[in-house]
XYZ file of C-alpha atoms in Angstrom:
695
model
C 71.111 113.352 -18.467
C 69.916 116.951 -17.931
C 69.983 116.454 -14.155
C 73.438 114.981 -14.492
C 74.557 117.984 -16.531
C 73.085 120.392 -13.984
C 75.014 118.670 -11.210
C 78.412 118.695 -12.845
C 79.222 122.208 -11.679
C 78.447 121.255 -8.100
C 80.433 118.044 -8.362
C 83.506 119.805 -9.701
C 83.328 122.540 -7.093
C 83.224 119.829 -4.422
C 86.141 118.197 -6.175
C 88.274 121.332 -6.170
C 87.346 122.260 -2.596
C 88.200 118.766 -1.383
C 91.577 119.180 -3.046
C 92.059 122.549 -1.395
C 95.038 121.287 0.562
C 96.978 121.290 -2.713
C 95.465 123.894 -5.001
C 95.116 126.457 -2.255
C 98.504 125.701 -0.788
C 100.487 125.846 -3.999
C 101.259 128.723 -6.292
C 101.590 126.627 -9.406
C 100.098 128.967 -11.953
C 96.569 127.779 -11.244
C 95.336 131.304 -10.680
C 96.854 132.622 -13.891
C 93.702 131.493 -15.702
C 91.545 133.643 -13.423
C 93.432 136.923 -13.802
C 95.922 139.006 -11.894
C 95.484 139.816 -8.239
C 94.558 143.491 -7.798
C 96.180 143.490 -4.336
C 99.583 142.668 -5.885
C 102.523 140.598 -4.743
C 103.335 139.946 -1.093
C 106.254 137.508 -1.496
C 108.917 137.382 -4.214
C 111.166 134.341 -4.637
C 114.082 134.871 -7.023
C 112.043 137.464 -8.881
C 108.936 135.268 -9.091
C 105.971 136.863 -7.251
C 103.414 135.189 -5.025
C 100.184 137.169 -4.974
C 98.199 138.384 -2.024
C 95.316 136.204 -3.200
C 97.454 133.054 -3.099
C 98.853 133.951 0.312
C 95.364 134.656 1.674
C 93.985 131.356 0.403
C 96.909 129.443 1.886
C 96.456 131.188 5.214
C 92.689 130.671 5.263
C 93.072 126.955 4.591
C 95.392 126.671 7.605
C 93.147 128.797 9.809
C 90.190 126.588 8.999
C 92.096 123.640 10.441
C 92.821 125.662 13.589
C 89.155 126.601 13.955
C 88.097 122.970 13.723
C 90.279 122.054 16.676
C 89.748 125.218 18.751
C 85.979 125.689 18.886
C 86.049 128.057 15.950
C 88.530 130.432 17.584
C 91.909 131.666 16.381
C 93.924 133.516 19.014
C 96.111 136.401 17.791
C 99.416 134.658 18.464
C 98.145 131.477 16.799
C 97.262 133.646 13.813
C 100.856 134.884 13.742
C 102.154 131.309 13.788
C 99.872 130.380 10.895
C 100.950 133.458 8.923
C 104.554 132.320 9.259
C 103.640 128.762 8.280
C 101.782 130.068 5.228
C 104.778 132.179 4.231
C 107.212 129.268 4.579
C 104.933 126.829 2.765
C 104.544 129.149 -0.222
C 108.250 130.031 -0.369
C 109.303 126.374 -0.246
C 106.678 125.483 -2.820
C 107.983 128.166 -5.168
C 111.552 126.919 -4.676
C 110.457 123.388 -5.578
C 108.715 124.718 -8.662
C 111.873 126.537 -9.775
C 113.972 123.422 -9.221
C 111.539 121.297 -11.236
C 111.797 123.793 -14.107
C 115.581 123.888 -13.857
C 116.168 120.136 -13.984
C 113.363 119.485 -16.450
C 110.841 117.557 -14.395
C 107.816 117.387 -16.679
C 104.503 115.583 -16.952
C 103.059 115.065 -20.407
C 99.490 115.849 -21.449
C 99.018 112.152 -22.143
C 99.999 111.269 -18.584
C 97.625 113.877 -17.130
C 94.811 112.583 -19.303
C 95.576 109.037 -18.158
C 95.376 110.194 -14.519
C 91.876 111.525 -15.215
C 90.416 108.982 -17.631
C 92.665 105.929 -17.292
C 92.151 102.638 -15.495
C 93.914 103.953 -12.376
C 92.863 107.604 -12.109
C 94.125 110.169 -9.623
C 92.702 109.757 -6.121
C 90.728 112.993 -6.318
C 88.947 111.692 -9.408
C 88.230 108.374 -7.691
C 86.947 110.147 -4.611
C 84.626 112.610 -6.324
C 83.365 110.471 -9.223
C 82.928 107.254 -7.276
C 80.140 104.897 -8.321
C 79.841 103.725 -4.713
C 81.177 100.266 -5.555
C 84.886 100.996 -5.740
C 84.805 102.157 -9.348
C 84.354 105.424 -11.255
C 81.059 106.862 -12.524
C 82.486 107.578 -15.936
C 79.221 109.005 -17.257
C 79.365 111.966 -14.878
C 83.094 112.366 -15.480
C 82.584 112.444 -19.258
C 79.687 114.875 -18.812
C 82.051 117.317 -17.061
C 84.589 116.954 -19.859
C 81.975 117.545 -22.575
C 80.377 120.588 -20.892
C 82.014 123.802 -22.267
C 80.980 125.748 -19.164
C 83.199 123.469 -17.063
C 86.327 124.007 -19.182
C 88.008 126.570 -16.830
C 87.487 124.289 -13.860
C 88.731 121.282 -15.811
C 91.877 123.208 -16.766
C 92.497 123.969 -13.104
C 92.021 120.309 -12.223
C 94.581 119.330 -14.861
C 97.062 121.874 -13.481
C 96.589 120.555 -9.969
C 97.191 116.958 -11.036
C 100.170 117.958 -13.200
C 101.789 119.884 -10.358
C 101.303 117.124 -7.811
C 102.686 114.541 -10.242
C 105.733 116.742 -10.942
C 106.339 117.113 -7.236
C 106.111 113.355 -6.751
C 108.750 112.852 -9.433
C 111.037 115.456 -7.880
C 110.761 113.762 -4.492
C 111.442 110.408 -6.104
C 114.613 111.785 -7.692
C 115.813 113.116 -4.355
C 114.833 109.980 -2.470
C 116.589 107.799 -5.041
C 119.882 109.276 -3.834
C 119.297 107.781 -0.377
C 120.570 104.269 0.174
C 120.753 102.516 3.538
C 122.501 99.159 3.360
C 121.963 96.106 5.520
C 125.448 96.690 6.910
C 124.406 100.215 7.989
C 121.227 98.881 9.575
C 123.049 96.116 11.451
C 125.636 98.602 12.732
C 122.862 100.853 13.963
C 121.175 97.884 15.629
C 124.363 96.946 17.444
C 124.879 100.507 18.662
C 121.288 100.788 19.869
C 121.179 97.402 21.588
C 124.660 97.193 23.080
C 124.824 97.523 26.896
C 127.633 97.924 29.382
C 127.935 97.779 33.162
C 130.627 100.196 34.318
C 132.202 101.749 37.375
C 133.665 105.225 37.340
C 135.238 108.006 39.361
C 133.827 111.485 38.832
C 135.177 114.836 40.022
C 132.599 117.595 39.634
C 133.937 121.012 38.648
C 131.424 122.796 40.844
C 132.813 121.014 43.933
C 136.016 123.066 43.781
C 135.766 125.909 46.332
C 136.118 129.408 44.884
C 138.979 129.972 47.314
C 141.124 127.427 45.445
C 141.054 129.302 42.125
C 142.184 132.797 41.275
C 140.884 134.623 38.230
C 142.550 137.883 37.280
C 141.296 140.562 34.920
C 143.820 139.240 32.425
C 142.217 135.780 32.692
C 138.830 137.331 31.976
C 140.212 139.202 28.959
C 141.819 136.021 27.648
C 138.650 133.950 28.085
C 136.587 136.605 26.298
C 139.094 136.766 23.426
C 139.235 132.961 23.090
C 135.451 132.629 23.115
C 134.454 135.854 21.425
C 132.146 134.136 18.964
C 129.958 133.077 21.897
C 129.150 136.759 22.337
C 128.357 137.579 18.732
C 124.967 139.160 18.271
C 122.737 140.289 15.453
C 121.619 143.870 14.975
C 120.180 145.038 18.291
C 117.056 147.136 18.668
C 116.357 149.123 21.829
C 112.606 149.547 21.964
C 109.749 150.729 24.111
C 106.588 148.641 24.013
C 103.323 150.251 25.127
C 100.572 147.715 25.744
C 96.932 147.573 26.823
C 95.233 144.444 28.128
C 92.934 142.551 25.754
C 91.416 140.567 28.606
C 87.719 141.142 29.333
C 87.067 144.445 31.090
C 84.856 144.899 34.129
C 82.167 146.130 31.742
C 82.491 142.937 29.660
C 82.146 140.782 32.777
C 79.208 142.837 34.044
C 77.415 142.509 30.696
C 77.660 138.695 30.814
C 76.539 138.639 34.441
C 73.532 140.811 33.555
C 72.639 138.505 30.667
C 72.690 135.503 33.011
C 70.570 137.391 35.565
C 68.060 138.149 32.816
C 67.645 134.401 32.300
C 67.418 133.535 35.994
C 63.621 133.441 36.215
C 63.212 131.276 33.115
C 65.943 128.952 34.364
C 64.245 128.661 37.738
C 60.807 127.951 36.277
C 61.707 125.548 33.472
C 60.774 121.880 33.840
C 63.258 120.840 31.155
C 66.747 121.981 32.088
C 68.372 120.240 29.134
C 66.156 122.032 26.609
C 66.540 125.377 28.371
C 70.355 125.145 28.339
C 70.355 124.188 24.664
C 67.984 127.021 23.690
C 70.020 129.496 25.745
C 73.273 128.427 24.012
C 74.905 127.504 27.318
C 78.603 126.644 27.132
C 77.917 123.661 29.439
C 75.366 121.066 28.376
C 72.979 119.206 30.677
C 74.364 116.145 32.451
C 72.541 113.843 34.869
C 75.767 112.836 36.658
C 75.909 113.299 40.413
C 78.982 115.219 41.520
C 80.876 114.841 44.771
C 82.869 117.605 46.390
C 86.117 116.311 44.841
C 84.836 117.093 41.322
C 83.569 120.620 42.038
C 85.579 123.805 41.630
C 86.447 125.932 44.690
C 83.930 128.558 43.553
C 81.167 125.932 43.266
C 82.035 124.441 46.638
C 81.852 127.904 48.165
C 78.347 128.752 46.939
C 76.965 125.265 47.530
C 78.456 124.228 50.874
C 79.956 127.282 52.562
C 76.816 129.387 52.986
C 75.498 127.666 56.112
C 72.807 125.505 54.493
C 72.750 122.146 52.710
C 71.877 122.395 48.980
C 68.257 121.508 48.176
C 66.628 120.503 44.901
C 65.598 123.628 43.030
C 68.178 125.951 44.636
C 69.784 128.421 42.245
C 73.150 129.918 43.171
C 75.396 132.405 41.454
C 76.252 133.812 39.110
C 79.842 132.866 39.835
C 82.948 132.771 37.673
C 84.407 129.312 36.970
C 87.358 128.871 34.579
C 86.610 132.074 32.691
C 82.874 131.384 32.472
C 79.980 133.076 34.266
C 77.722 130.347 35.636
C 74.270 130.265 37.166
C 73.921 126.911 38.912
C 70.693 125.074 39.577
C 70.570 122.099 41.936
C 68.562 119.541 39.973
C 68.770 116.785 42.605
C 70.760 115.633 45.640
C 71.627 112.361 47.332
C 73.647 111.368 50.362
C 77.360 111.815 49.715
C 79.190 108.627 48.785
C 82.398 109.900 50.462
C 83.234 112.270 53.295
C 84.492 115.690 52.185
C 85.247 118.495 54.601
C 86.987 121.823 54.679
C 89.151 122.181 57.752
C 91.918 124.192 59.326
C 94.574 123.088 61.784
C 97.443 124.200 63.971
C 100.532 121.966 64.063
C 103.229 121.841 66.729
C 106.280 119.804 65.735
C 107.571 117.299 68.292
C 111.257 117.720 67.436
C 113.278 116.199 70.307
C 110.962 117.215 73.158
C 107.490 115.557 73.047
C 106.570 116.875 76.455
C 107.243 120.465 75.469
C 105.274 120.001 72.244
C 102.295 118.552 74.124
C 102.377 121.423 76.630
C 102.533 123.958 73.786
C 99.532 122.499 71.915
C 97.505 122.407 75.158
C 98.334 126.061 75.778
C 97.215 126.922 72.227
C 93.982 125.009 72.764
C 93.250 127.018 75.943
C 93.870 130.290 74.093
C 91.340 129.413 71.385
C 88.770 128.124 73.870
C 89.082 131.382 75.788
C 88.045 133.292 72.685
C 91.179 134.039 70.671
C 90.760 133.875 66.889
C 91.817 130.471 65.441
C 93.172 132.053 62.269
C 95.331 134.586 64.109
C 96.715 131.961 66.483
C 97.511 129.662 63.525
C 99.477 132.404 61.786
C 101.427 132.983 65.012
C 101.957 129.449 66.288
C 101.509 126.759 63.600
C 104.613 124.883 62.439
C 102.929 123.893 59.156
C 104.701 126.072 56.541
C 101.994 125.430 53.958
C 98.841 126.335 55.844
C 100.147 128.322 58.812
C 100.466 131.619 56.959
C 96.927 131.085 55.634
C 95.319 130.802 59.048
C 95.722 127.026 59.084
C 93.283 126.515 56.182
C 93.732 123.136 54.441
C 90.935 123.634 51.923
C 88.570 120.819 50.976
C 89.747 117.219 51.200
C 88.338 113.723 51.013
C 89.521 110.210 51.863
C 93.182 109.402 51.392
C 94.485 112.971 51.443
C 95.560 113.064 55.093
C 97.247 110.611 57.459
C 94.787 108.202 59.054
C 94.616 109.674 62.577
C 94.093 113.197 61.241
C 91.503 112.035 58.710
C 89.517 110.050 61.298
C 89.400 113.041 63.620
C 88.359 115.474 60.898
C 85.665 113.263 59.369
C 84.244 112.528 62.828
C 84.124 116.145 64.010
C 81.121 118.463 64.003
C 81.383 121.701 62.065
C 82.833 124.450 64.273
C 84.086 122.098 67.012
C 87.727 122.249 68.124
C 89.233 118.749 68.054
C 92.549 117.618 69.477
C 95.306 117.435 70.255
C 95.661 114.669 67.629
C 99.100 113.070 67.390
C 100.496 112.053 64.014
C 103.982 111.509 62.610
C 104.089 115.264 61.930
C 103.428 116.289 65.516
C 100.381 117.457 67.498
C 97.363 118.994 65.727
C 94.353 121.054 66.710
C 91.640 120.680 64.068
C 88.507 122.656 63.297
C 86.145 121.540 60.539
C 84.681 124.692 58.997
C 82.401 123.131 56.355
C 81.096 119.734 55.317
C 79.605 118.406 52.056
C 76.951 115.891 53.202
C 75.381 115.421 49.752
C 76.362 114.792 46.156
C 74.629 117.094 43.696
C 73.214 116.928 40.191
C 73.709 120.354 38.624
C 72.386 122.325 35.689
C 74.917 124.959 34.692
C 73.865 127.955 32.608
C 77.294 129.126 31.503
C 78.643 131.812 29.196
C 82.289 132.476 28.422
C 83.471 135.877 29.569
C 85.087 137.199 26.417
C 86.393 140.597 25.606
C 83.729 142.535 23.727
C 84.076 144.084 20.286
C 83.516 147.502 21.881
C 86.418 146.944 24.298
C 88.702 145.770 21.484
C 87.729 148.788 19.382
C 88.515 151.101 22.280
C 91.922 149.477 22.722
C 92.643 149.761 19.011
C 91.611 153.413 18.871
C 93.598 154.276 21.988
C 96.804 152.727 20.638
C 96.293 154.260 17.203
C 95.888 157.664 18.864
C 99.038 156.992 20.907
C 100.929 156.210 17.737
C 99.620 159.286 15.893
C 100.276 161.812 18.645
C 103.639 160.286 19.580
C 104.759 160.696 15.971
C 103.425 164.252 15.919
C 104.736 165.357 19.323
C 107.763 163.065 19.624
C 106.940 161.969 23.184
C 106.059 158.281 23.144
C 106.316 157.810 26.918
C 103.964 160.663 27.831
C 101.378 159.583 25.278
C 101.492 155.997 26.574
C 101.114 157.131 30.181
C 98.225 159.409 29.226
C 96.331 156.373 27.936
C 97.172 154.133 30.872
C 99.362 151.837 28.771
C 102.032 149.706 30.410
C 105.511 150.559 29.119
C 108.371 148.066 28.800
C 111.897 148.892 27.639
C 113.572 145.938 25.919
C 116.478 145.009 23.700
C 115.563 142.690 20.836
C 117.981 141.105 18.382
C 117.318 141.033 14.672
C 115.292 137.905 13.819
C 114.233 137.344 17.427
C 110.598 136.235 17.645
C 110.441 135.354 21.347
C 109.870 138.674 23.073
C 110.517 138.730 26.857
C 107.282 139.320 28.735
C 105.123 138.967 25.617
C 105.842 135.532 24.164
C 106.276 134.757 20.507
C 105.488 137.468 17.999
C 106.383 137.287 14.316
C 104.698 140.664 13.781
C 107.139 142.469 16.084
C 110.052 140.741 14.344
C 108.662 141.667 10.922
C 108.204 145.320 11.910
C 111.730 145.642 13.318
C 113.273 144.030 10.266
C 112.964 147.248 8.217
C 112.458 149.781 11.017
C 114.487 152.938 11.607
C 115.114 154.812 14.831
C 111.961 156.673 15.832
C 109.567 154.379 13.963
C 106.402 153.243 15.724
C 104.706 150.005 14.685
C 101.072 149.581 13.713
C 98.905 148.113 16.471
C 99.909 144.478 17.032
C 97.511 142.082 18.736
C 98.759 139.267 20.934
C 96.618 136.876 22.942
C 96.328 139.011 26.069
C 97.579 142.450 25.035
C 97.573 144.831 22.113
C 100.709 146.914 21.696
C 102.763 149.329 19.667
C 106.563 149.231 19.429
C 108.714 152.374 19.447
C 112.290 151.998 18.134
C 114.588 154.023 20.398
C 117.991 152.924 19.098
C 119.570 150.431 16.685
C 123.058 148.959 17.135
C 124.769 147.231 14.229
C 125.546 143.520 14.382
C 128.738 142.739 16.245
C 129.912 141.451 19.586
C 128.637 142.126 23.062
C 131.212 144.435 24.671
C 133.167 142.821 27.482
C 131.895 145.364 29.991
C 128.309 144.245 29.247
C 129.016 140.544 29.795
C 131.932 140.730 32.219
C 130.077 139.091 35.124
C 129.107 136.120 32.949
C 132.589 135.845 31.418
C 134.195 135.949 34.861
C 132.033 133.055 36.073
C 132.934 131.024 32.996
C 136.616 131.828 33.490
C 136.306 130.614 37.096
C 134.627 127.422 35.855
C 137.459 126.907 33.381
C 139.986 127.192 36.219
C 137.984 124.690 38.255
C 137.882 122.348 35.276
C 141.642 122.588 34.890
C 142.027 121.940 38.632
C 139.869 118.795 38.658
C 141.309 117.405 35.428
C 144.823 117.926 36.755
C 143.989 116.199 40.075
C 142.372 113.260 38.329
C 145.141 112.916 35.748
C 147.851 113.034 38.402
C 146.135 110.362 40.514
C 145.498 108.177 37.463
C 149.109 108.465 36.297
C 150.307 107.434 39.751
C 148.043 104.493 40.530
C 145.817 103.812 37.538
C 142.096 103.200 37.953
C 142.588 101.001 41.032
C 144.535 103.731 42.815
C 141.819 106.395 42.471
C 139.823 105.176 45.481
C 142.762 105.706 47.829
C 143.825 108.925 46.131
C 140.449 110.589 46.690
C 139.127 108.627 49.652
C 135.968 107.581 47.894
C 134.450 104.518 46.260
C 133.787 104.175 42.568
C 130.246 104.752 41.324
C 128.325 102.111 39.380
C 126.201 102.475 36.272
C 124.323 99.470 34.894
C 122.897 99.012 31.414
C 124.650 102.036 29.905
C 123.408 102.453 26.311
C 122.679 104.989 23.622
C 119.003 104.138 24.021
C 119.180 105.391 27.597
C 122.109 107.844 27.842
C 121.184 109.144 31.324
C 123.842 108.285 33.913
C 123.059 108.686 37.597
C 124.969 111.681 38.949
C 125.917 112.950 35.477
C 122.618 113.293 33.666
C 122.445 112.837 29.894
C 126.012 112.316 28.714
C 126.619 110.786 25.264
C 130.389 111.206 25.644
C 130.305 108.954 28.699
C 128.110 106.388 26.926
C 130.289 106.361 23.825
C 133.438 105.841 25.874
C 131.855 103.075 27.964
C 130.568 101.138 24.953
C 133.873 101.520 23.122
C 135.811 99.671 25.825
C 136.312 95.959 26.198
C 135.494 94.316 29.527
C 138.191 95.196 32.067
C 139.467 98.179 30.072
C 139.426 101.739 31.394
C 139.127 104.984 29.525
C 141.783 107.188 31.026
C 140.796 110.713 32.070
C 137.863 112.144 30.108
C 136.620 115.726 30.276
C 132.842 116.004 30.535
C 130.544 119.005 30.607
C 130.078 118.940 34.376
C 133.137 117.067 35.582
C 136.110 114.886 34.750
C 135.831 111.116 34.974
C 137.567 107.790 34.420
C 135.474 104.794 33.338
C 136.130 101.088 33.651
C 133.838 98.735 31.754
C 133.129 95.611 33.776
C 130.827 93.712 31.418
C 129.646 94.263 27.865
C 126.383 92.751 26.609
C 126.489 92.314 22.855
C 123.053 92.383 21.191
C 121.375 89.300 19.842
C 121.457 88.925 16.076
C 118.766 91.017 14.444
C 115.843 89.056 12.974
C 114.772 89.457 9.361
C 111.584 91.299 10.362
C 113.485 93.612 12.692
C 116.037 94.259 9.968
C 113.340 95.120 7.440
C 111.633 97.495 9.891
C 114.903 99.166 10.819
C 115.885 99.562 7.158
C 112.518 101.210 6.466
C 112.886 103.539 9.474
C 116.444 104.529 8.631
C 115.588 105.065 4.974
C 112.623 107.259 5.890
C 114.717 109.276 8.329
C 117.526 109.727 5.810
C 115.098 110.786 3.093
C 113.523 113.343 5.398
C 116.980 114.704 6.221
C 117.888 114.919 2.539
C 114.630 116.649 1.611
C 114.896 119.097 4.496
C 118.565 119.758 3.838
C 117.833 120.324 0.175
C 115.073 122.857 0.834
C 117.251 124.605 3.441
C 120.064 124.921 0.912
C 117.674 126.318 -1.678
C 116.369 128.894 0.803
C 119.865 129.994 1.773
C 120.833 130.609 -1.854
C 117.522 132.192 -2.900
C 116.596 135.863 -2.869
C 113.372 136.025 -0.892
C 111.453 139.260 -0.403
C 108.815 139.401 2.314
C 106.581 142.341 1.426
C 103.935 141.487 4.001
C 105.374 144.053 6.420
C 103.709 146.828 4.417
C 100.373 145.070 5.025
C 100.959 144.301 8.698
C 97.629 145.661 10.017
C 95.676 143.807 7.327
C 97.242 140.347 7.418
């Protein structure tokens, strides 16, 4: 019993940690029993604060999941995403808590006790007090309850269970409002399964020549006025962004290369490559697989097969850089290659309509090379291959099946350095020169280290940008200070709430800084994946509409498109009024187009793309009926439905599955709509901006 009592603290800690997804992620008053957070509130929802401690625990729980799937790493922009997720999770959790209080969702002490001690306890109790046979070890559970030292932890456990149970009841209340009937499910089934074969005439707006439409300045003004809301914008910030690269510096790369060189002798002398790689913490583990040229990187092919000798067992090559790693490569073994692989270059002369002239041209090129002219220079000048010609004719490495048969046979049969050809293929006449061959497959040991930016480099970047910020604020010359430190400078306009920053990707930190910034403010240093930066606010324009002079070119094009739409709709309507669907072929001198199996499940129509309006019209017609003139996004069309395939009657199993799917989807929509409504009506303060460098 003493041992059991000693272990209860450990057991309960494991219990709480295993439940971290709830007690860390929810601000349910759990931490009130521990004391107030000295770092204060970072989020306030309708006057109710969420502490820095709660936010940090939520964030850390999410980051731990990221680390597990990303080799322990969290990139700066991933960190920003997780910060935003943590913020939203805590805000929505607080809103749910307020709603539960407001509508009186409660869980009694008796119910909580039953969920701990009853016949069907909460899953966390079953998991952590299991007797290994599907039941509960009630002796240990009772020991925890009887131990006064475990009372604070037991209180927290009760609060966790109470909160989760309350949340379940709230969700049940919301979900109870969702009802999907069999009639609804059968209607959905019919819509999803119904098919139609149709023919149609389609006049594309873009096919109207510009010369047929006239757009005046008055037309542009009218279009802008009619569609002004399309040009509404949020508050607009004009900013300068000064950035420094966070990619590894030359010094970082050199340091890794030197570390690999330091290990070269030991790597060369070891008799156990697998053990040596493991002890050296290599990024690439030992493998006894033999590798052909098709599985090697260009850098590996270069050091193994392009140095004039065939790799031999025991050779060590490198260090080289492969996919961001510095690698020292040891040839553990070789064997004859299972497939031919060569690197070759060629010169192509197209036949066009004059085979004799093409043959004469390729023979002349051959004589030039044989007389000593450089193959690469002649290829740049004379080759008709647009892909390789500008690169001296180089085709890179290739194996079987990559080239047409005649070319492949010639290349695989040629000696290195020998000019072969002319070879005739469907492309024309070729001269071929094999520059390298891979006659063996290799078994490799790779001592590899990732080339990462060093702490010293990151510190230097941080200090440089902090100095930029300080002196720019003191001297008032952001541009000169950025140039003095070699920072790249970008001038951008960013709308309020915009998180996708042109040239930099997604950044919630930039958006958060701008939210409360004034003209002249300079942000703290913000780290993204590949750069660190500071943002200087140059100007702020209030929310409003883009002035016509700023968007005139775009508005004019849309006004032209509107005129073209009117033109095509008018043509189609006039022809349809005169001769109906059957008269359209003669009116436009073209045949109708066909579309088979039109359905909502597959709303893509050949020539139109994804068009639900077309699908809806087609499925709404009876066989032999036509739609009249319809106005689509890209053109005007008239549809005639030839055949309609009604779906087979839904089976009981299919009906049950569809009811479950529709109910789940509707519940998700209700829950999401409910939380969105709560957020829109709530007063939410995000105070994390003040802590931007620390988050």
